[in-house]
Structures are given as C-alpha cells and as structure tokens.
Short mmCIF file of C-alpha atoms in Angstrom, two decimals:
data_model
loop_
_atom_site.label_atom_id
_atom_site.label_comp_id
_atom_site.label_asym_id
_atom_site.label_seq_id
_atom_site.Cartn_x
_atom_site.Cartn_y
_atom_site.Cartn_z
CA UNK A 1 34.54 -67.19 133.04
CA UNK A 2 34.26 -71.11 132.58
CA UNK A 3 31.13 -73.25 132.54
CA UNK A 4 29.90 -75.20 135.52
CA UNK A 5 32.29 -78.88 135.75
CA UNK A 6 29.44 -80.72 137.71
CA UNK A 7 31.63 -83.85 138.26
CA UNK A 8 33.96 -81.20 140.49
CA UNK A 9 30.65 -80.10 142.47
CA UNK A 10 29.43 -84.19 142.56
CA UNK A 11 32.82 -84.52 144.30
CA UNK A 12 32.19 -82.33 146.98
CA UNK A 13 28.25 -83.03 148.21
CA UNK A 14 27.29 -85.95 146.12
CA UNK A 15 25.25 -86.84 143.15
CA UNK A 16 21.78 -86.34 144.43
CA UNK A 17 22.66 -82.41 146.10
CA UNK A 18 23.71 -81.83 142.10
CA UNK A 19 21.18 -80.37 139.97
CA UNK A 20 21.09 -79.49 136.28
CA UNK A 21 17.99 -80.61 134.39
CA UNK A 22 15.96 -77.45 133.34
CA UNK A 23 12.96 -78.30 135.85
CA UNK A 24 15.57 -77.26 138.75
CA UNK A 25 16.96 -74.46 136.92
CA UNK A 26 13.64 -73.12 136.61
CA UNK A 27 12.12 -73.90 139.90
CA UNK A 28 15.76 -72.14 141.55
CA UNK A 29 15.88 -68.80 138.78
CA UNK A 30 13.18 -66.77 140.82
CA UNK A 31 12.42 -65.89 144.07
CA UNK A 32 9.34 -63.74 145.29
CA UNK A 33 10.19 -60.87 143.45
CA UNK A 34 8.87 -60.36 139.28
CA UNK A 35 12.03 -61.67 138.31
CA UNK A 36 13.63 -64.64 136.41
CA UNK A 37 16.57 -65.75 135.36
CA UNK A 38 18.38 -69.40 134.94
CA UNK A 39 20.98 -71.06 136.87
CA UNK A 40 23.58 -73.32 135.09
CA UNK A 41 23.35 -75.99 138.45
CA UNK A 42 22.05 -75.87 141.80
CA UNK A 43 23.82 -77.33 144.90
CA UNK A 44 22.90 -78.46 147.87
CA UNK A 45 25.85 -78.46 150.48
CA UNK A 46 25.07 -80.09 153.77
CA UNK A 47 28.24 -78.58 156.23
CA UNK A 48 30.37 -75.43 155.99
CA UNK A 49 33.69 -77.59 154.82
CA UNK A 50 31.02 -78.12 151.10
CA UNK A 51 30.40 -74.63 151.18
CA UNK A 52 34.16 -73.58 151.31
CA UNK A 53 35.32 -76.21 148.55
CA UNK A 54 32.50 -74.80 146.30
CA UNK A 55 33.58 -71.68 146.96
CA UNK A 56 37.05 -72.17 146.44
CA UNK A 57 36.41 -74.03 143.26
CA UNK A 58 34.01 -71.23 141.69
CA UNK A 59 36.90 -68.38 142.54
CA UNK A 60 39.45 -69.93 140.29
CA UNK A 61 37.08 -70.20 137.67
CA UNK A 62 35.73 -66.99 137.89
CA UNK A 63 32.09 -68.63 138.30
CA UNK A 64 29.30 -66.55 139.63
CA UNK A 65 27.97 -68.02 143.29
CA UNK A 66 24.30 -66.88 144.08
CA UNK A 67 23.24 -68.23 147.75
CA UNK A 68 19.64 -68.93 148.73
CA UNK A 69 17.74 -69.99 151.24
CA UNK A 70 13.72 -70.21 151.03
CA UNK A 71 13.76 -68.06 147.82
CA UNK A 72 10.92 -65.87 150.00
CA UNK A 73 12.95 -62.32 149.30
CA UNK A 74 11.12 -59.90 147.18
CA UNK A 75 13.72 -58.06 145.52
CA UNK A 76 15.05 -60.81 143.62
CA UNK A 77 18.32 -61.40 145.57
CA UNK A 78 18.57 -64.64 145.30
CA UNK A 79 17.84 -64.74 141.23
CA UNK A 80 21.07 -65.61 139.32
CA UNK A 81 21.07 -63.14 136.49
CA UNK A 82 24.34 -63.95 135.53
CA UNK A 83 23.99 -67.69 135.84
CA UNK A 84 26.53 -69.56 137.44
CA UNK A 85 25.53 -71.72 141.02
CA UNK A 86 22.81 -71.69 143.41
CA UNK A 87 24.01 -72.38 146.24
CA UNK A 88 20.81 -73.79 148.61
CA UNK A 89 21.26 -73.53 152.01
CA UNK A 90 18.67 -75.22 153.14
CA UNK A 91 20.16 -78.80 154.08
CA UNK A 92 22.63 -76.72 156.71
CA UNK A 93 19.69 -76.70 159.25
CA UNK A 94 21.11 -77.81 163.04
CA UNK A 95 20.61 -75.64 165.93
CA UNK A 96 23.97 -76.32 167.38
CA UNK A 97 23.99 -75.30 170.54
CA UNK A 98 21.36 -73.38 173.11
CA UNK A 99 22.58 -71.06 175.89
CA UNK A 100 20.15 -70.09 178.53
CA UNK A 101 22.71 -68.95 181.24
CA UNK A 102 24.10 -66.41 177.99
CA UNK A 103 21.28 -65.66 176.37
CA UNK A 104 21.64 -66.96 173.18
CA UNK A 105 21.69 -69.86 170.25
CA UNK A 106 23.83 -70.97 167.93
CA UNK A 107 22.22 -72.21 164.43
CA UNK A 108 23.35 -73.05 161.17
CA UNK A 109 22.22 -70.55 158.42
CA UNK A 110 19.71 -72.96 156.88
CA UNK A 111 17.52 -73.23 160.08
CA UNK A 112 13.64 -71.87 159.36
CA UNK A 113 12.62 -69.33 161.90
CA UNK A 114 9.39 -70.63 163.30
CA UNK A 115 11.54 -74.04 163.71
CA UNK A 116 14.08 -71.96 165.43
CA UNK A 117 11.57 -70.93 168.09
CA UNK A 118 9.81 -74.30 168.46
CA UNK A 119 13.05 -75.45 169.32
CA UNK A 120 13.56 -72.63 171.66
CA UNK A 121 10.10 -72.76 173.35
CA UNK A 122 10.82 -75.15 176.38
CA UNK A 123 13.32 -73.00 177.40
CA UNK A 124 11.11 -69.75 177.59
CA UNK A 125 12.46 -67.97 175.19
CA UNK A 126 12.41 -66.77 171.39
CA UNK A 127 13.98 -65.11 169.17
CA UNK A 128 12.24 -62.36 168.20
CA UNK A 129 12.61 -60.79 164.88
CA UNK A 130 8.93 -62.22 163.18
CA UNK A 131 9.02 -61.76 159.69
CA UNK A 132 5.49 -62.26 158.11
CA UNK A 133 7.81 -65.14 156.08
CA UNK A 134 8.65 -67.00 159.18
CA UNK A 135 7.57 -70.38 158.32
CA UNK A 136 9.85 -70.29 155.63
CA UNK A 137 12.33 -68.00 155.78
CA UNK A 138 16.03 -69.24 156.92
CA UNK A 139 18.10 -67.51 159.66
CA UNK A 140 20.68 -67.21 156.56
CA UNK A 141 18.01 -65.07 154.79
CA UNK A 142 16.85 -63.23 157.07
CA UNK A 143 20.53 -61.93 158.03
CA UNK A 144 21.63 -61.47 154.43
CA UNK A 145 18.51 -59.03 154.01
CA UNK A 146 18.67 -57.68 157.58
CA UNK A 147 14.96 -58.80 157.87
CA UNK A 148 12.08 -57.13 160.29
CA UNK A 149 9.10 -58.29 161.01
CA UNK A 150 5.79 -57.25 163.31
CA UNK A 151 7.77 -56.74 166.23
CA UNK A 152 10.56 -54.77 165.33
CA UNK A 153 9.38 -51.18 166.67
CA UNK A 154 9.83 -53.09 170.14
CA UNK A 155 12.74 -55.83 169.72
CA UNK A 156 14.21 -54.30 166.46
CA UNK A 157 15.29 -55.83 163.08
CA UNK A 158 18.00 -58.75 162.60
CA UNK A 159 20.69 -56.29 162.85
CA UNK A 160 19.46 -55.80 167.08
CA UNK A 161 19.86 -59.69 167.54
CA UNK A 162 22.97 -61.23 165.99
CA UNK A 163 25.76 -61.38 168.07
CA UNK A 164 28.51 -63.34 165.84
CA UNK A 165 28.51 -65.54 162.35
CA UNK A 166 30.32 -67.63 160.59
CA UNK A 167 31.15 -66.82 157.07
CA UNK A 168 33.05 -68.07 154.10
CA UNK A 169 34.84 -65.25 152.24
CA UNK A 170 34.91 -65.35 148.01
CA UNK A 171 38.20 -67.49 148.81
CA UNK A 172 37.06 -70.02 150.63
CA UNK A 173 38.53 -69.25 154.00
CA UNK A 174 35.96 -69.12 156.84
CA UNK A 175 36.14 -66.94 159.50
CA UNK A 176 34.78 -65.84 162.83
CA UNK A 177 32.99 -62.68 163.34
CA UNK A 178 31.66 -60.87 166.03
CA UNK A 179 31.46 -62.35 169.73
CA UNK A 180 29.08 -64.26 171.75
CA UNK A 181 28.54 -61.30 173.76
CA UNK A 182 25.97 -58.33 174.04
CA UNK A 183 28.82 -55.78 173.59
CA UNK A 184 31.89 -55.51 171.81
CA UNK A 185 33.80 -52.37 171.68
CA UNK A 186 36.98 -53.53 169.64
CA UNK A 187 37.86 -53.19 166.11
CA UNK A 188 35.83 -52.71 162.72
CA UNK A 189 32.65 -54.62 163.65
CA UNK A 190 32.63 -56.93 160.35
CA UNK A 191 30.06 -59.17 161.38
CA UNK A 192 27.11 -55.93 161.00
CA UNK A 193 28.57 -55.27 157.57
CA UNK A 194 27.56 -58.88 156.73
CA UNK A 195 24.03 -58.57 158.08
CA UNK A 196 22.41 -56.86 154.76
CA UNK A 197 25.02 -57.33 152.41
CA UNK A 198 22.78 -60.22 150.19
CA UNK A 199 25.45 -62.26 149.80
CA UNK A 200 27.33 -60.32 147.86
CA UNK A 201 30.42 -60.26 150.34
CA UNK A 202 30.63 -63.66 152.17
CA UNK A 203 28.33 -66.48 152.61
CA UNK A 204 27.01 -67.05 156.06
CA UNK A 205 27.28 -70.54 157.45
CA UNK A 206 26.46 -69.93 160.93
CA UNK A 207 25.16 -67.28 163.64
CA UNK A 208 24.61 -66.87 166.98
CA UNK A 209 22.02 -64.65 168.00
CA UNK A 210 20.09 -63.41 170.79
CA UNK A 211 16.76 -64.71 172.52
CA UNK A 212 14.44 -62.90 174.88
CA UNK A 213 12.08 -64.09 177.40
CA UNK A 214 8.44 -65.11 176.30
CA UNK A 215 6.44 -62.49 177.32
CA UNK A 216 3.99 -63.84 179.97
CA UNK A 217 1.38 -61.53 178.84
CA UNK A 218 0.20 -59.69 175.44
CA UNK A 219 -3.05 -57.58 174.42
CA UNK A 220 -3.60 -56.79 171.39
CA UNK A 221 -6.05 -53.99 170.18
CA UNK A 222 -7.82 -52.49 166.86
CA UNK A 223 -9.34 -48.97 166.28
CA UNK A 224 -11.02 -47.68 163.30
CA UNK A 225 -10.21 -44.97 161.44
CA UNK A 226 -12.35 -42.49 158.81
CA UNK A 227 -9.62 -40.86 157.32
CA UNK A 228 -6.11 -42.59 156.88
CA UNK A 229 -4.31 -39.21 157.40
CA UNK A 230 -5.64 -39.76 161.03
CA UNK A 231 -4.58 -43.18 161.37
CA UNK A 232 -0.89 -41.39 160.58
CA UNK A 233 -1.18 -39.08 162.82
CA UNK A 234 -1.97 -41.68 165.34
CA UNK A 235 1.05 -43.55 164.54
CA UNK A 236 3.17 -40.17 165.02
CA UNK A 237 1.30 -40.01 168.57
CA UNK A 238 1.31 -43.01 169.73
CA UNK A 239 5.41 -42.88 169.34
CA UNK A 240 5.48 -39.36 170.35
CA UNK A 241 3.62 -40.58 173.77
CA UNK A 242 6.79 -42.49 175.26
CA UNK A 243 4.40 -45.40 174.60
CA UNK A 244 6.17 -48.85 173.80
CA UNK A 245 4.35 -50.90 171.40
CA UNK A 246 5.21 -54.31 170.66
CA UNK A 247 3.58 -54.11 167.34
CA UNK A 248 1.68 -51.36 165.75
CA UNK A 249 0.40 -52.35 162.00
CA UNK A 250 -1.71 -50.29 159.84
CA UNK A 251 -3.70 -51.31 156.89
CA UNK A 252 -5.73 -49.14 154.49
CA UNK A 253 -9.21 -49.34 152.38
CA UNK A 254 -7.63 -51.14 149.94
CA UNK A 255 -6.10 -54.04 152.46
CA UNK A 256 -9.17 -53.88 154.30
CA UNK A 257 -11.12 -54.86 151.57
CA UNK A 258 -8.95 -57.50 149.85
CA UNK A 259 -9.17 -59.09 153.35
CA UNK A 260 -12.86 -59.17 153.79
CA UNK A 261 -13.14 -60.44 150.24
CA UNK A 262 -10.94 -63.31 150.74
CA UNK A 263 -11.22 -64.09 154.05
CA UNK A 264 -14.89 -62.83 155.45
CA UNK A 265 -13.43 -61.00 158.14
CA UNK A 266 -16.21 -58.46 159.18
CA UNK A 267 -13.67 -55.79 159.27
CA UNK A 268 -15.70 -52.62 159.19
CA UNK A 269 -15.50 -50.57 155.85
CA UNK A 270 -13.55 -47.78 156.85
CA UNK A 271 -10.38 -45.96 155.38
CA UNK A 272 -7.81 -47.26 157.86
CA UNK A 273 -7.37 -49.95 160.71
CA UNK A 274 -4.52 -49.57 163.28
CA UNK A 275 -3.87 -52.72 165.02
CA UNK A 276 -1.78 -51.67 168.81
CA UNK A 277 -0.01 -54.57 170.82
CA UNK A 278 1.81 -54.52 174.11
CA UNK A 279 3.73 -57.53 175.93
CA UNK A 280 5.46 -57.89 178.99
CA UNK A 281 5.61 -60.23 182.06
CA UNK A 282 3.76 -58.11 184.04
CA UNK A 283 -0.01 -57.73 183.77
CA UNK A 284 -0.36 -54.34 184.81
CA UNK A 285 2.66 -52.80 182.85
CA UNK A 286 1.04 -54.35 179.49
CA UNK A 287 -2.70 -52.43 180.52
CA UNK A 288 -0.66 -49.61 180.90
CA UNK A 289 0.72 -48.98 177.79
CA UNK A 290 -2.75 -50.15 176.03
CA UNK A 291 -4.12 -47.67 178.01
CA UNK A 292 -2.03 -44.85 176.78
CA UNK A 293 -2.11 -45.96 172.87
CA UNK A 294 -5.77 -46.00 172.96
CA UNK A 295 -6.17 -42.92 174.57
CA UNK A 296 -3.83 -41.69 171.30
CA UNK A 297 -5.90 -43.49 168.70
CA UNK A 298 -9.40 -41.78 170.40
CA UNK A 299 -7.79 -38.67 170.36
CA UNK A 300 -7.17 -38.72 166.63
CA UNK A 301 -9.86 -40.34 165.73
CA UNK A 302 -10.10 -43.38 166.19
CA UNK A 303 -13.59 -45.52 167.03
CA UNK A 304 -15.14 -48.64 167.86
CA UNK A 305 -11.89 -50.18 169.81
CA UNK A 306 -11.84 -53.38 170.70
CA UNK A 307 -8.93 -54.99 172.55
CA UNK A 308 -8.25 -58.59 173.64
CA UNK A 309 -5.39 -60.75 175.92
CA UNK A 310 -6.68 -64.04 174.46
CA UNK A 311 -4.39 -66.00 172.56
CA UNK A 312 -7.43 -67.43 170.21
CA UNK A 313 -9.05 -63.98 169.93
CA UNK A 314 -5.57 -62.10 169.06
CA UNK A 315 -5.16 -64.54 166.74
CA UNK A 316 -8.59 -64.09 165.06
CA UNK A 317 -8.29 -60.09 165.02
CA UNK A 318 -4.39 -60.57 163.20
CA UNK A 319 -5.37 -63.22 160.86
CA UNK A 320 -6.13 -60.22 158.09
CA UNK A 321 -2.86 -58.51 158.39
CA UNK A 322 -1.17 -61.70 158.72
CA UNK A 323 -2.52 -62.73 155.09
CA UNK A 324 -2.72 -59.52 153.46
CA UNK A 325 0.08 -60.00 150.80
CA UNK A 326 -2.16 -63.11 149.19
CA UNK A 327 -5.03 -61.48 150.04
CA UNK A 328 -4.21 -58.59 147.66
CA UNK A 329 -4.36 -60.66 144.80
CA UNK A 330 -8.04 -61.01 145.15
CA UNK A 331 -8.53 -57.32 145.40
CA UNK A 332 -9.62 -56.81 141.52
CA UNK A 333 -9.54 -60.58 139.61
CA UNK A 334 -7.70 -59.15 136.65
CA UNK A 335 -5.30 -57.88 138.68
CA UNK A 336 -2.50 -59.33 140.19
CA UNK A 337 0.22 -58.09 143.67
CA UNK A 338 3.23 -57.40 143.33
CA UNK A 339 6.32 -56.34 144.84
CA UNK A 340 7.78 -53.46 143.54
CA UNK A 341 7.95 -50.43 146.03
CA UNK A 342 7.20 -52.24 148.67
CA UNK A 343 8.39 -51.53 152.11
CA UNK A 344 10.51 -48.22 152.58
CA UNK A 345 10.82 -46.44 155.63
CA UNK A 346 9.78 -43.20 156.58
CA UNK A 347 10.12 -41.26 160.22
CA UNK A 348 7.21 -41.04 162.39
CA UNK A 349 6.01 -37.51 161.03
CA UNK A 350 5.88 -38.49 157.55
CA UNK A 351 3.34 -41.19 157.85
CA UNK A 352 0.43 -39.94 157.61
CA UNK A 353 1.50 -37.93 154.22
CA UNK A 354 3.44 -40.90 152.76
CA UNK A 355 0.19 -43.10 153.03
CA UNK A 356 -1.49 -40.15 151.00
CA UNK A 357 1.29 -39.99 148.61
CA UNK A 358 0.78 -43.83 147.68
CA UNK A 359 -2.18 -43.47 146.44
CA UNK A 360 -2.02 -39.63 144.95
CA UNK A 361 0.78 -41.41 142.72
CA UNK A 362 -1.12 -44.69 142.06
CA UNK A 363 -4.12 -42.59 140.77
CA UNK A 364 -1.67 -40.55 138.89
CA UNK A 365 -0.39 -43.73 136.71
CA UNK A 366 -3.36 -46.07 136.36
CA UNK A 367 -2.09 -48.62 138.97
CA UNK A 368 -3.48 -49.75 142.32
CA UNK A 369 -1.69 -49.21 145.04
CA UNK A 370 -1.69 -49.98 149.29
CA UNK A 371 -0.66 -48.67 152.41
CA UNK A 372 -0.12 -51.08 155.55
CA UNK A 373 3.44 -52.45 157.30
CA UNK A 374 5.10 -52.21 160.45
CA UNK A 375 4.29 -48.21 161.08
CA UNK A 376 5.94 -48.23 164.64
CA UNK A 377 8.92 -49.00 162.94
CA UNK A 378 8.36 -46.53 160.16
CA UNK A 379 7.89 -49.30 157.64
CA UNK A 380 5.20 -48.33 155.12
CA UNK A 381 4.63 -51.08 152.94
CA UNK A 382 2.69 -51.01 149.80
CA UNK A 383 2.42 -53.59 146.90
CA UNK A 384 1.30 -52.70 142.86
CA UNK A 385 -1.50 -54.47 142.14
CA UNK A 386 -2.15 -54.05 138.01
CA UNK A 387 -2.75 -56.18 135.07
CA UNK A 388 0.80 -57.48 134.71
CA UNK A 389 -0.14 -59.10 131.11
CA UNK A 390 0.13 -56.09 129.30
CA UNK A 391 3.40 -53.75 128.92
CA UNK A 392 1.90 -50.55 129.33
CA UNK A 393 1.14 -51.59 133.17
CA UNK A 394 4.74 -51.89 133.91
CA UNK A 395 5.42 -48.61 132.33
CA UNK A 396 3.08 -47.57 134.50
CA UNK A 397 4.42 -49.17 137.75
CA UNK A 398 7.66 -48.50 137.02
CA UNK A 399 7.04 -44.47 136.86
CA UNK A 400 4.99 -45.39 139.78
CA UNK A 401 7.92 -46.89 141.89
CA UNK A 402 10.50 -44.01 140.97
CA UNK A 403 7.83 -41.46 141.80
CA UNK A 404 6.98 -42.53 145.70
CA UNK A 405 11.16 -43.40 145.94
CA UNK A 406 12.10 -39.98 145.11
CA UNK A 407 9.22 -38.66 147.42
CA UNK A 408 10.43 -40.97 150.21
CA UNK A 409 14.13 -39.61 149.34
CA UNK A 410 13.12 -36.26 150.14
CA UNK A 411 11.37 -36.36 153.68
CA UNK A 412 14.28 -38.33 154.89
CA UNK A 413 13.47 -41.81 154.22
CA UNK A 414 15.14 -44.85 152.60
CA UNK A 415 14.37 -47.22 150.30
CA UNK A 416 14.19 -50.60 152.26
CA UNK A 417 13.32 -51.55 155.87
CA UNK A 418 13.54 -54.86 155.58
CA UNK A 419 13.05 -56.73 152.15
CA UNK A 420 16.49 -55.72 150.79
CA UNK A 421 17.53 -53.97 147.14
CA UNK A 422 18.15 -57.09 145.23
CA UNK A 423 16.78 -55.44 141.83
CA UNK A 424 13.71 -54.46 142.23
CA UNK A 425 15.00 -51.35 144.05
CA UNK A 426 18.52 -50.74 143.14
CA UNK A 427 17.49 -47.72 140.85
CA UNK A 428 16.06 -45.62 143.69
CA UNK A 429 18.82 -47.52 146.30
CA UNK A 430 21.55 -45.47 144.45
CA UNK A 431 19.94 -42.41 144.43
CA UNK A 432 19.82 -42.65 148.28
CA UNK A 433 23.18 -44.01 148.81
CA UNK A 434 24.92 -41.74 146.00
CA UNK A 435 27.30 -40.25 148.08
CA UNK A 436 28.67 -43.91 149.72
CA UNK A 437 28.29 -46.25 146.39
CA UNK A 438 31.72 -45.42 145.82
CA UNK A 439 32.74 -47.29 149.47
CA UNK A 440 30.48 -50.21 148.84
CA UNK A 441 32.53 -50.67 145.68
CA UNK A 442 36.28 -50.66 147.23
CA UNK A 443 34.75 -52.86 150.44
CA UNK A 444 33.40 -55.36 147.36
CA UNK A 445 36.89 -54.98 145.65
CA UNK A 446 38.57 -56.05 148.60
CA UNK A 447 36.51 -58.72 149.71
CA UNK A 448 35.81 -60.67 146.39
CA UNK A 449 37.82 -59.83 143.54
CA UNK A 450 36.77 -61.58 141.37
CA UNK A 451 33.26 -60.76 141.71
CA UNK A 452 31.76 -64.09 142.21
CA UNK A 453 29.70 -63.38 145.19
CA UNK A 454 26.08 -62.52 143.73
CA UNK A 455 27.25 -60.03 141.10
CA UNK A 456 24.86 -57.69 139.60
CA UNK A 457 23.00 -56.90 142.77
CA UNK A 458 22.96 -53.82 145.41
CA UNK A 459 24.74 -51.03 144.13
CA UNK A 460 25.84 -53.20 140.56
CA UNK A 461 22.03 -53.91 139.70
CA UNK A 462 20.93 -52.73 136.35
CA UNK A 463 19.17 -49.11 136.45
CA UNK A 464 16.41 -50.63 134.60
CA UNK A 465 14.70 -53.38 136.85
CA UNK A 466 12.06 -53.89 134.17
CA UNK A 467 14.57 -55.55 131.54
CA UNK A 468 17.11 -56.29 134.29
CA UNK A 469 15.86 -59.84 133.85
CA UNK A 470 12.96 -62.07 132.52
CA UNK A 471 9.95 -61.24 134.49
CA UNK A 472 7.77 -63.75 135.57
CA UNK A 473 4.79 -62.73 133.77
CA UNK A 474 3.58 -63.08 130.45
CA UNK A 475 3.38 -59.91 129.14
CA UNK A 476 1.85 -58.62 125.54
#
C-alpha cells in the first residue's frame, strides 16, 4: 500500500476539493458514532467521471477509499480506520431528472433528503423514507445504510423505494443497476445488494427512486401508558388489528423525562408514551384506522388520548420524539448519549419484553439505558447514556451492548434496522450472520480485490469496537 500522491487527486477535481491539513483530517475521521480515526486526504469530487478516476487511481495503489456523505451514521461507517481517502459526496447534489407520469426521480447520491422533497413538493409528491437525520443525511447515505425512518412500518425502509443506481465498482468502471421500473423479474438483482452494503462494494453515484403521493390528510395521536410492558403489548395489538399505521413511535420514562427537561414539554410523567399516526387522501379512511388503534391502546391500557389533524398541533405533540437523541444528553449532566446498541429490530411479540430487557440489563451494569424507535416497524431503539470519561463505563457498556444483542439474537431479532454495522455493532452482527459471513466474503472477493472499498467494516470490523479505533472521548 502507497501513500496518498495529492498532485494525482489535484489533477482530477482541483486544488480547492483537495484536503490534507490536520484540521480536515480531523473534522472528516468521525462520524456520529464514538469513533475516530484519521484520513491521509479528503476529496471532494463534483461528477461521477472524478469519482471513477479516483477510484481507478486508489486500486492500483492499493489505497483504502472510505465514502461519506453527511458523516450522520452512528456506527462509524464512514470513519477511515485504515486511513487512506475520504471520498465526500456531498458536491454531487443535482436532482437530475423528475418523472411524474413514472413515478419517480432521478438524483445524484449527494442530494440531502429534506432538499429532495422540497424539490419534489410542487409536484405532490415525496419520497418517503424520513429518517430523523433528514436535514442532513444524503440519498447516498441513506442507501449505503439502507436507512428507515418514522414512516417505515407504512412506506418501508430505503430498500422499498430504490428502483435503480449508478455505481462505480473498486475498478473504476460504472455501471447500471436495476431498472426504472416497479418490477423486475430478471437476473441477480445487484442493485438491492448495494443498498446496505456501506460502501464496502461499489460507490453509488446516482439512484432513482420512488415517490408517493402527499397524503391529503394525517392525524396524529398520543396515549399514556403506566406500565411500558403495556405500551408493548399495544404495539403487538395495534399490528395484530390489521390496523395500518403510518407511524407508531414509543418512548419510555427515561425519554420522557430528558424531553420535559430540555424542552418543557408537559408530557405527563408516566412510564411510556405511544405516539399513533394515520395518512391517506381520504378523510374518513384516516378516522378509521385512528379509530381502531385507539380502541387498541384503551384496551391495554392506555389513558388520557389526545389526537389532532392540525399540521401546527402534530407538530407540537412530535417535537419530543423528534429531538429525543439530543435531548438524552440532558437526562443526568454528567452523563453523556451515545450510540452503541442502538436500534435493533425485534418482531411484534417481543416488544414489550425487549423494552424490559433494556433496562433489566442497564441496571445490571451501572449504565443508563432507553427504550423508544419506530415500534411498528419493530425498531427498538435505545442509546447508553454513562459517564464516558472514565474506562470502567465502557466496560460497562460494552457488556451492556453484547448482553441485549445476544438477547435480541435469541427471540429472532437482528442487530440493525436501520443505522447499519459500521463498528459499533460488527461483534454482535457476526454472531447473527455466522452462518452467511462466509458469502459476504467471496461476494467482497469478487467485487474489490484489492480491498480498497471501506475495509475493516461489516463482517471485517474488529471484534473489539472499544479499541477498534480512537474514541471520541477523553477517557481516564
């Protein structure tokens, strides 16, 4: 492996997308995650033919290529632990072309998702995946981690609305995958095995996905809950009714409380909130299915419901779920969130329990943990919230983490829904996927060599996410 020739990469996108003083490196060797590591330069290309002649040029000299886009991923995909180029998407931002009559937009990977749907607005439409990132995240991103968001128990996760991409292989050569239609019955269907793959097999340059109709109508309810195990079981009901939520979010004491602290929200002091939302262009249809998920949450429980179609007053009950992750941080001063075991999936049944186990096993090793995410989806997310300045803490979280994997193993679940492996995750990741690791190996053989693509990620992380890299906290 050869050092970085920056006069080669100055060649190709110009001086100022070249970066290589130690305030860049810095700013572009973390992500969201705990993690840190350095670059040796950071590029900036600003059309696909850049991306293939970096490409091409980091293959022959064996140089590691790590691609990122907002650097809003948790997991610490986009952190270069074995240096080499940071490849930032973010100047690739055109919407190339919009499709009413097909149902669907092209985009280049840099484009930000709530810019995406601005854009897409006039015409009636959005695109629908919603992750609680959106105002930064890039379509790139969000593909690359197969991302989710709020309304994914109704219009799924990224996976549901890419049609075709664009992609530039560890050679160089760029090719065409998938079709600009809903179906497609022929062949291996290479363009899903891109969508999750963290850049670790080909670098996405452009997509075409899906839109859906702006729903002419939404309501959005709340319901109160005494005992969390009954806002599970609600969830489990509510799913079990034939009902079709458009969102259903749950957030615990310790969410509920962060938010109030933070924010003065009034919420009411209970052990669980379940937030219920319908949409549809038809008035009636939507009070329907509110109808029948309140009826669930009353039945198990749940009290004091209030529900509302008003844009401004959805908005207003939302805002605390919408800034819970920063709101966390406030929960105990000394403490601060982060994301660690953070948002595996469970099925519908296990809810309730898994929401129990969280904090059974957060008790159990001195750590604070929460239980919230997109529950119609079976997402449970939780974050560690501890006093990340002293070691013993990460001992702690990090017996923490294995303990409510291997517990989420066992009922059937898996260890991402939507933030990816990256690192952070890799550990329990294998132990799920044990009996496939051995064809995500050949498929990375085959498709980069030379392992240039993001290396050390997925199934080639470290087992030990703790000393995998620097972490981003000063610890004693």
């Amino acid at each position: 492996m050869e050092k970085v020739n920056s006069k080669t990469l100055i060649d190709i996108v110009g001086e100022n997308n070249v970066r290589e003083d130690p305030a860049d490196r810095y700013v572009y060797g973390s992500d969201s995650s705990v993690h840190e590591a350095s670059a040796w330069v950071v590029v900036r290309p600003m059309e696909t033919e850049h991306v293939q002649k970096i490409v091409r040029y980091a293959n022959s000299k064996k140089i590691p290529v790590v691609v990122r886009g907002s650097g809003s991923g948790m997991s610490g995909q986009a952190v270069p632990i074995n240096g080499g180029i940071v490849l930032d998407m973010k100047k690739m931002n055109k919407v190339l072309e919009i499709n009413p009559a097909d149902g669907y937009c092209r985009v280049e990977a840099g484009v930000i998702d709530d810019d995406l749907n601005r854009v897409l607005k006039p015409y009636g439409v959005l695109y629908p995946v919603a992750p609680a990132s959106s105002r930064v995240a890039t379509i790139g991103g969000e593909i690359a981690n197969n991302a989710s968001g709020v309304r994914s128990v109704k219009y799924g996760a990224v996976r549901d609305s890419v049609l075709g991409m664009k992609v530039v292989m560890a050679n160089g050569d760029l090719v065409n995958l998938g079709a600009k239609t809903r179906v497609q019955a022929s062949g291996y269907q290479l363009d899903r095995l891109m969508v999750g793959s963290e850049g670790t097999l080909g670098i996405i340059v452009e997509a075409t996905v899906r839109f859906v109709p702006i729903p002419k109508f939404r309501c959005l309810g709340v319901a109160n809950f005494n005992k969390l195990e009954e806002a599970g079981k609600a969830i489990a009901g509510i799913m079990e009714s034939g009902a079709q939520p458009s969102l259903l979010e749950l957030m615990d004491n310790v969410a509920i409380t962060a938010v109030n602290k933070t924010m003065n929200m009034g919420l009411l002091d209970v052990d669980a909130i379940l937030m219920f939302e319908a949409d549809g262009m038809v008035k009636e249809a939507v009070e329907y299915e509110i109808e029948k998920m309140k009826a669930v949450c009353e039945e198990h429980g749940g009290f004091d419901i209030k529900w509302s179609y008003d844009a401004e007053e959805r908005t207003k009950l939302f805002a605390g779920r919408k800034k819970l992750f920063p709101a966390l941080s406030k929960y105990v001063e000394t403490h601060s969130c982060t994301s660690l075991a953070d948002d595996m999936a469970v099925p519908y049944s296990k809810m309730a329990e898994t929401a129990r186990k969280i904090h059974e096993v957060a008790k159990k090793n001195n750590v604070i943990m929460t239980a919230y995410g997109h529950c119609g989806s079976g997402c449970m997310h939780t974050k560690i919230l501890m006093e990340t300045g002293k070691e013993n803490q990460w001992h702690n979280a990090k017996k923490a983490v294995e303990e409510i994997y291997d517990y989420v193993i066992s009922v059937g679940g898996t260890t991402s829904a939507e933030h990816g492996i990256g690192l952070s995750k890799a550990p329990a990741f294998k132990k799920e996927k044990h009996d496939s690791i051995a064809f995500m190996h050949a498929i990375k053989k085959a498709l980069d060599p030379n392992n240039i693509l993001n290396p050390g990620k997925l199934m080639d992380a470290p087992d030990d996410w703790v000393t995998a890299t620097k972490l981003r906290y000063h610890v004693n």
